Coordinates of C-alpha atoms in Angstrom, one line a residue:
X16 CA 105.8 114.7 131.4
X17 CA 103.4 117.4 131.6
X18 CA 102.4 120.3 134.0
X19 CA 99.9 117.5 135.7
X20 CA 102.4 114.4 135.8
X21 CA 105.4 116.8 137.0
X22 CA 103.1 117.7 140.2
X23 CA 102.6 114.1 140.5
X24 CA 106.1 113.0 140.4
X25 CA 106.9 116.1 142.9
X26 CA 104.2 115.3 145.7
X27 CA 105.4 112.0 146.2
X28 CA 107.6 110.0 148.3
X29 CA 111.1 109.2 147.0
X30 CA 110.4 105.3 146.9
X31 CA 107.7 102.6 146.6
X32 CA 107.5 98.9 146.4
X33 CA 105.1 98.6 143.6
X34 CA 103.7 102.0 141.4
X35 CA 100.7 101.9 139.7
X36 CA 100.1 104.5 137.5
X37 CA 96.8 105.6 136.3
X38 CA 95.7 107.3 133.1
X39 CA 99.5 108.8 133.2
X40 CA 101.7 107.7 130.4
X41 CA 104.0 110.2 130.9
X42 CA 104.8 109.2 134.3
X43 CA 106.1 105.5 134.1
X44 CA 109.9 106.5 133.4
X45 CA 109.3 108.5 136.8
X46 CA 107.5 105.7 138.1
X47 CA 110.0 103.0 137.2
X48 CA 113.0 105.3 139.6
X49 CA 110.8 105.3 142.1
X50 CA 110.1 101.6 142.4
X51 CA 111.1 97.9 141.7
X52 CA 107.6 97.3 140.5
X53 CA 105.3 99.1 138.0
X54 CA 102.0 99.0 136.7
X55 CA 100.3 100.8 134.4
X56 CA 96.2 101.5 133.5
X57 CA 95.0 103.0 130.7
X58 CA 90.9 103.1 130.2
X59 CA 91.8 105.2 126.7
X60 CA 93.6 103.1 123.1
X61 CA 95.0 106.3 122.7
X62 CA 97.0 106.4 125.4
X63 CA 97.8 103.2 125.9
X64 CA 99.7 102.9 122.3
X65 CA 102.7 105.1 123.8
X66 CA 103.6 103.4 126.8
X67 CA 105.4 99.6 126.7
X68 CA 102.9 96.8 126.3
X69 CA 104.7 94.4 129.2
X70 CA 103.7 97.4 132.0
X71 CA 99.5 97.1 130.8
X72 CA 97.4 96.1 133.1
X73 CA 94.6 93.8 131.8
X74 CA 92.3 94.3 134.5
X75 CA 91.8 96.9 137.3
X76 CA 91.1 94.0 139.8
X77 CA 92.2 92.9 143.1
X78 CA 94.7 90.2 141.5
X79 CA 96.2 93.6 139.5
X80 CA 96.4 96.1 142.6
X81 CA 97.9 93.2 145.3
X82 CA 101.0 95.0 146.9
X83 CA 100.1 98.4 145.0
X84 CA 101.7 100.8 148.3
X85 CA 101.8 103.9 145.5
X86 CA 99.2 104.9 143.3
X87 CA 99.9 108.2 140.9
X88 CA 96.6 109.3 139.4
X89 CA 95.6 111.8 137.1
X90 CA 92.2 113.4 138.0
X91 CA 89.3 112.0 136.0
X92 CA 86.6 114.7 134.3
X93 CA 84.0 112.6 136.2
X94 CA 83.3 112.4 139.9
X95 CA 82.1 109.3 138.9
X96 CA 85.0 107.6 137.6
X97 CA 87.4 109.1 140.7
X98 CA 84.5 107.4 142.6
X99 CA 85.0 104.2 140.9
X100 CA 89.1 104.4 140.9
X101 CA 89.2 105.6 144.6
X102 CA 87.1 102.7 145.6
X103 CA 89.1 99.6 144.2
X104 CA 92.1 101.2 145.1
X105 CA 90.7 101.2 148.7
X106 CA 89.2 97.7 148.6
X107 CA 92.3 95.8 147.1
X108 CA 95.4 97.8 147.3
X109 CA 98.0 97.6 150.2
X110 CA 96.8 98.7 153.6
X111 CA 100.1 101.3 153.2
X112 CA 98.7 102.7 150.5
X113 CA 99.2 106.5 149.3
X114 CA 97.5 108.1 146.2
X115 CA 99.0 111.0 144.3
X116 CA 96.3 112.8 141.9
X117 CA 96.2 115.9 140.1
X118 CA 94.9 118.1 137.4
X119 CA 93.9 121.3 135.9
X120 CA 93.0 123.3 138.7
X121 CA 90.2 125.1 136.1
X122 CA 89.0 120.8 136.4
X123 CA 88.7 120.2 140.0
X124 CA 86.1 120.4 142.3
X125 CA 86.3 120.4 146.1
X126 CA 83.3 117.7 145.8
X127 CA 87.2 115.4 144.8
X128 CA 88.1 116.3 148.0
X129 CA 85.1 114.7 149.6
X130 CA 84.5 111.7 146.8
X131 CA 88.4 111.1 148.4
X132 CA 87.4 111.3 151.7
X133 CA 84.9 108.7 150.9
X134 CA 87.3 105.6 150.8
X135 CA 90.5 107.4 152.8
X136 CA 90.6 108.5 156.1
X137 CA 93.3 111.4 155.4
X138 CA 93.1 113.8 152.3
X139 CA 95.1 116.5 152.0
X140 CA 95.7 119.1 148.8
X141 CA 98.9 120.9 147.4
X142 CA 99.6 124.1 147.1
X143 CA 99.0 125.2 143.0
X144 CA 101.7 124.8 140.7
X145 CA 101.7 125.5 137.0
X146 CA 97.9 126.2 137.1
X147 CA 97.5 122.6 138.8
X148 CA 97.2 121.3 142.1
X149 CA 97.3 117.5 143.7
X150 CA 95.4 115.7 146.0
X151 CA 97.0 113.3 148.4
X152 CA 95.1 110.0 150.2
X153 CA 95.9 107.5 152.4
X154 CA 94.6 105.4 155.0
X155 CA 92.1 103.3 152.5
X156 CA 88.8 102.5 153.8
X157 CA 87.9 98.8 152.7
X158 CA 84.4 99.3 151.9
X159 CA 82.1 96.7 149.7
X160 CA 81.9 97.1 146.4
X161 CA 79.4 99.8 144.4
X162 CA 80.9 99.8 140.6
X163 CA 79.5 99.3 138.2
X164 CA 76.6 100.1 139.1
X165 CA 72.7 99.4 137.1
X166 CA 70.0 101.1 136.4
X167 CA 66.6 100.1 134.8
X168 CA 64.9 102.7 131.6
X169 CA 61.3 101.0 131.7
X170 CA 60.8 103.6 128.5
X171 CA 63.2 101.4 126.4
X172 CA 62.6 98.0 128.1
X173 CA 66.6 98.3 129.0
X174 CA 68.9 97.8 132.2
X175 CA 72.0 99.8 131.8
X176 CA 74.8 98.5 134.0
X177 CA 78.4 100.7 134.0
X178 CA 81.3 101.3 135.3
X179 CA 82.4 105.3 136.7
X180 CA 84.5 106.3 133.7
X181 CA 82.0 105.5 131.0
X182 CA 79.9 108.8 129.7
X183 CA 76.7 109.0 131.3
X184 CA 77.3 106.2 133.3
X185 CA 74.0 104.2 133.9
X186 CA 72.1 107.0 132.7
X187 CA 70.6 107.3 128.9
X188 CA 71.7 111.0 128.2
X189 CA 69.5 112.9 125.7
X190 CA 71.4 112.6 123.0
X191 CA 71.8 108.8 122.8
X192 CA 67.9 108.8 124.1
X193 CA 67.2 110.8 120.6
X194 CA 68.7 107.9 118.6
X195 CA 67.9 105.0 121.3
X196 CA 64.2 105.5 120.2
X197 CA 64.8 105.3 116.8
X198 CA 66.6 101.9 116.8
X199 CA 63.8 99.4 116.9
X200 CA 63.4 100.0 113.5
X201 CA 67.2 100.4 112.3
X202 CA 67.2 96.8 110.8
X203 CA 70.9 95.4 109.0
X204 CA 72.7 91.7 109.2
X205 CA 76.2 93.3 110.0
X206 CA 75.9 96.4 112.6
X207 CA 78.1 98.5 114.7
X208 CA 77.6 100.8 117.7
X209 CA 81.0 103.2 117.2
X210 CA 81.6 104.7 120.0
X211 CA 79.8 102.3 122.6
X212 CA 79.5 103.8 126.0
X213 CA 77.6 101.6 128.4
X214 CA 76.2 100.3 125.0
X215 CA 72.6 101.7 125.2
X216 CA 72.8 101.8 121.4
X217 CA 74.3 98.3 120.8
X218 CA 71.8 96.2 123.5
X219 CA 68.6 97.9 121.4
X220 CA 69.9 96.9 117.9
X221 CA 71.2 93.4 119.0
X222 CA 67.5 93.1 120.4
X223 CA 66.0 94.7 117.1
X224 CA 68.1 92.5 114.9
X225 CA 67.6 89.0 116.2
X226 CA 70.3 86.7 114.4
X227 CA 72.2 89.6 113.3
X228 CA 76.0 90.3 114.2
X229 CA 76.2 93.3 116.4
X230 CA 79.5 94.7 116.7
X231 CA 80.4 97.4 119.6
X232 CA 83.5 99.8 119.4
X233 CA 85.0 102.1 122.1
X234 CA 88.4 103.6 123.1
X235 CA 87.2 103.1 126.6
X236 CA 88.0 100.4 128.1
X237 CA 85.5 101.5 130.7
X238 CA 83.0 101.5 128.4
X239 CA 84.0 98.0 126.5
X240 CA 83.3 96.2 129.8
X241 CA 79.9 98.6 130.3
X242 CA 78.7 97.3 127.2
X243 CA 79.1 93.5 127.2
X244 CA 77.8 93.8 131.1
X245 CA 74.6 95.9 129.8
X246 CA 74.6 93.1 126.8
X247 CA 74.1 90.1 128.9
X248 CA 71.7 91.5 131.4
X249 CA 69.3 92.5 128.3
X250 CA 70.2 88.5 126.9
X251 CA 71.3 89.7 123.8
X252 CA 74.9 89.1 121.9
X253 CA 77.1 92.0 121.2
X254 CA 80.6 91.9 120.4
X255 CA 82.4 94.7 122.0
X256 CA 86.4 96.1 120.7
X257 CA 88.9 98.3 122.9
X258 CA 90.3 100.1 119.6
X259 CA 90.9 103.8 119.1
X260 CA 90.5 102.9 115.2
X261 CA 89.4 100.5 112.5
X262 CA 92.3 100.3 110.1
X263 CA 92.1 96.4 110.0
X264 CA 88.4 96.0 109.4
X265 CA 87.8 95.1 105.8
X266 CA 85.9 97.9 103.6
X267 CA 82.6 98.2 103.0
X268 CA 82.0 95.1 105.8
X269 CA 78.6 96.9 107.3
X270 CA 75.1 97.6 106.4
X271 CA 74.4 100.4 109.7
X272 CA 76.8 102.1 112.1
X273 CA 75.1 104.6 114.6
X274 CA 77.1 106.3 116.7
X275 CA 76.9 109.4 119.0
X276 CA 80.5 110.5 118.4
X277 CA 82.2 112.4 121.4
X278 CA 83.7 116.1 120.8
X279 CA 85.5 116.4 124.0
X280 CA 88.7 114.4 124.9
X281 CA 88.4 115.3 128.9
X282 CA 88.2 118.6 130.0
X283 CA 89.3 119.8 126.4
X284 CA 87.3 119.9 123.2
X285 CA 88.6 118.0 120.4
X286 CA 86.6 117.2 116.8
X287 CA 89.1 115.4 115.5
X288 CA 88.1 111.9 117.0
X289 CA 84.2 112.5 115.6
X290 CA 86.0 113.5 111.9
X291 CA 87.9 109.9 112.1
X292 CA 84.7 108.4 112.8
X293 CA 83.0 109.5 110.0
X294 CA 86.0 108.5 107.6
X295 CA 86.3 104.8 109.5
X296 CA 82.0 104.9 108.5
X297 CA 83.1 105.9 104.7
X298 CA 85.2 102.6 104.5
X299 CA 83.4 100.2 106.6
X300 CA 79.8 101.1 105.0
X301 CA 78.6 99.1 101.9
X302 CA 77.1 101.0 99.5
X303 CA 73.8 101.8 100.5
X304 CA 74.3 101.3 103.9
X305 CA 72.9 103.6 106.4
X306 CA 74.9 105.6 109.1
X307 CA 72.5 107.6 112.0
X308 CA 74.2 109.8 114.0
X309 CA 72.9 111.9 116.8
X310 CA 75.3 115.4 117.9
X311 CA 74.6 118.6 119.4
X312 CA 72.4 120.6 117.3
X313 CA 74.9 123.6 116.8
X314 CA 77.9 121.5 115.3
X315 CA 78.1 121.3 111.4
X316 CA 77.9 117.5 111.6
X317 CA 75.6 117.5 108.9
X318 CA 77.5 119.0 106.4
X319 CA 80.9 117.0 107.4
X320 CA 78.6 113.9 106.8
X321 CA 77.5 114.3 103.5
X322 CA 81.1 115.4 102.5
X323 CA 82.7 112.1 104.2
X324 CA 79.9 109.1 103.9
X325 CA 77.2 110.2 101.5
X326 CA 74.0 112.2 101.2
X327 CA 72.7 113.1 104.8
X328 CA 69.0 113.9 106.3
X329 CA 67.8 115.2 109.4
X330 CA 65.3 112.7 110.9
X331 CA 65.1 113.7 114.0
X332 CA 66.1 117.1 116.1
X333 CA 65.3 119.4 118.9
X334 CA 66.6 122.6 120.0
X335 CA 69.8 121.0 121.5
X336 CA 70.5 117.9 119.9
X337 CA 69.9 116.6 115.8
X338 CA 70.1 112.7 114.4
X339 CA 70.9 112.6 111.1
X340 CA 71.4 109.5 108.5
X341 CA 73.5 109.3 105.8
X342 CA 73.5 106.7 102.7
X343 CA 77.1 105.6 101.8
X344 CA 78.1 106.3 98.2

């Protein structure tokens, strides 16, 4: 366990009917003293590859959190996706109920305090420990359902429907706005959208590309179910993966990936998932096929991208963000 899980394990009660842990991995041999019955979520691949498969939930749904009286929760980056957790928990776990979160105090807010407070009727904090600190709820408040959540961008003829965790949520942030305009005329037969989010990106080509297979990849599974939902509401087909790689796709299966590759995993900053992005692109891309990428103007995508997939070109940039695309060798 780590500084954050430890606090978790130490501000709880000794025993429990049923655990679910969230977005811990660390915590289930804790988690499996503590209680007859336990449960495990996972919105990342990553994370879920290290715990047993038997304790995965497939669903974060009321069927999944029946006789949940213990939840153990590690702090989201977003208010948004603690809004989202905090709310089904409320709605579908036992009325006994407790929740155990923590995190990096550097990460919290007090605006988790009141995003809490929301769906419990007590919320109490630890003291700090380790540079972390843990926030206790009970008493859930069973309130109708908002997540996910739409939201209609008239400028790209597009409703974007998501779920709290995914980047951005229902919002088109500016990056993926950059490349979203550019997409009506990125034309292919096989495409993918690496990286999907609430699958802005994905929706446009599948609408661009009529008769064409569009593919959608995400570690998220947050942002697997944002995308298929945001899919259907446009009436387009999309096919969307939970996979935190693409070892068994065959090479050089794709004529266009775009993809507006993350460099933060939470709170800390992390390249290395953008760099196996760009190799995956290497592999899956035909020769001659076209990746675009959009990133923040400052980091030497560019240059990685002409080293890993082929010769690159700015197409499109403004003080803060740059889309490039690059021809596979």
């Amino acid at each position: 366990m780590d500084p954050v899980e430890r606090l978790i394990a130490a501000e709880s009660p000794e025993r429990a009917e049923h655990v679910l842990v969230v977005n811990a991995p660390g915590l289930v041999e804790a988690a499996r003293r503590a209680a007859p019955r336990v449960s495990l979520w996972c919105d990342d691949r990553r994370d879920a590859g290290t715990v047993p498969a038997g304790l995965l939930l497939e669903d974060f749904d009321e069927s999944s959190l029946a006789g949940v009286d213990l939840v153990w929760l590690r702090l989201p980056k977003a208010l948004s996706a603690l809004d989202d957790y905090a709310e089904r928990i409320a709605a579908w776990a036992d009325p006994r109920v407790r929740v155990v979160s923590a995190g990096r105090q550097r990460a919290m807010t007090h605006s988790m305090n009141d995003v809490l407070g929301r769906h419990f009727d007590t919320v109490s904090a630890s003291l700090g420990v380790a540079k972390c600190r843990a926030l206790r709820a009970s008493g859930p408040r069973r309130r109708r359902l908002r997540w996910p959540r739409e939201r209609t961008h008239p400028e790209l003829g597009i409703g974007v429907i998501a779920h709290g965790e995914v980047f951005a949520t229902n919002r088109v942030d500016d990056g993926t706005r950059l490349l979203a305009e550019l997409c009506p005329d990125i034309h292919g037969d096989e495409l993918l959208d690496l990286g999907c989010g609430s699958g802005v990106l994905a929706t446009l080509l599948a609408r661009a590309n009529p008769g064409a297979r569009v593919r959608a990849v995400d570690v998220s599974r947050a942002a697997v179910a944002s995308t298929l939902l945001t899919a259907e509401a446009n009436g387009v087909a999309v096919e969307a993966h939970w996979a935190a790689a693409l070892h068994d796709w065959p090479p050089e299966c794709l004529d266009v990936i775009v993809t507006n590759p993350p460099f933060h995993r939470g709170i800390a900053k992390d390249s290395e998932p953008a760099l196996a992005m760009f190799d995956d692109a290497a592999r899956l891309l035909r020769p001659g096929g076209r990746m675009w990428c959009v990133h923040n103007s400052h980091l030497p995508w560019r240059r990685r991208l002409a080293e890993k997939v082929g010769p690159t070109v700015v197409v499109r940039q403004n003080p803060f963000y740059t889309v490039t695309r690059s021809v596979a060798r």
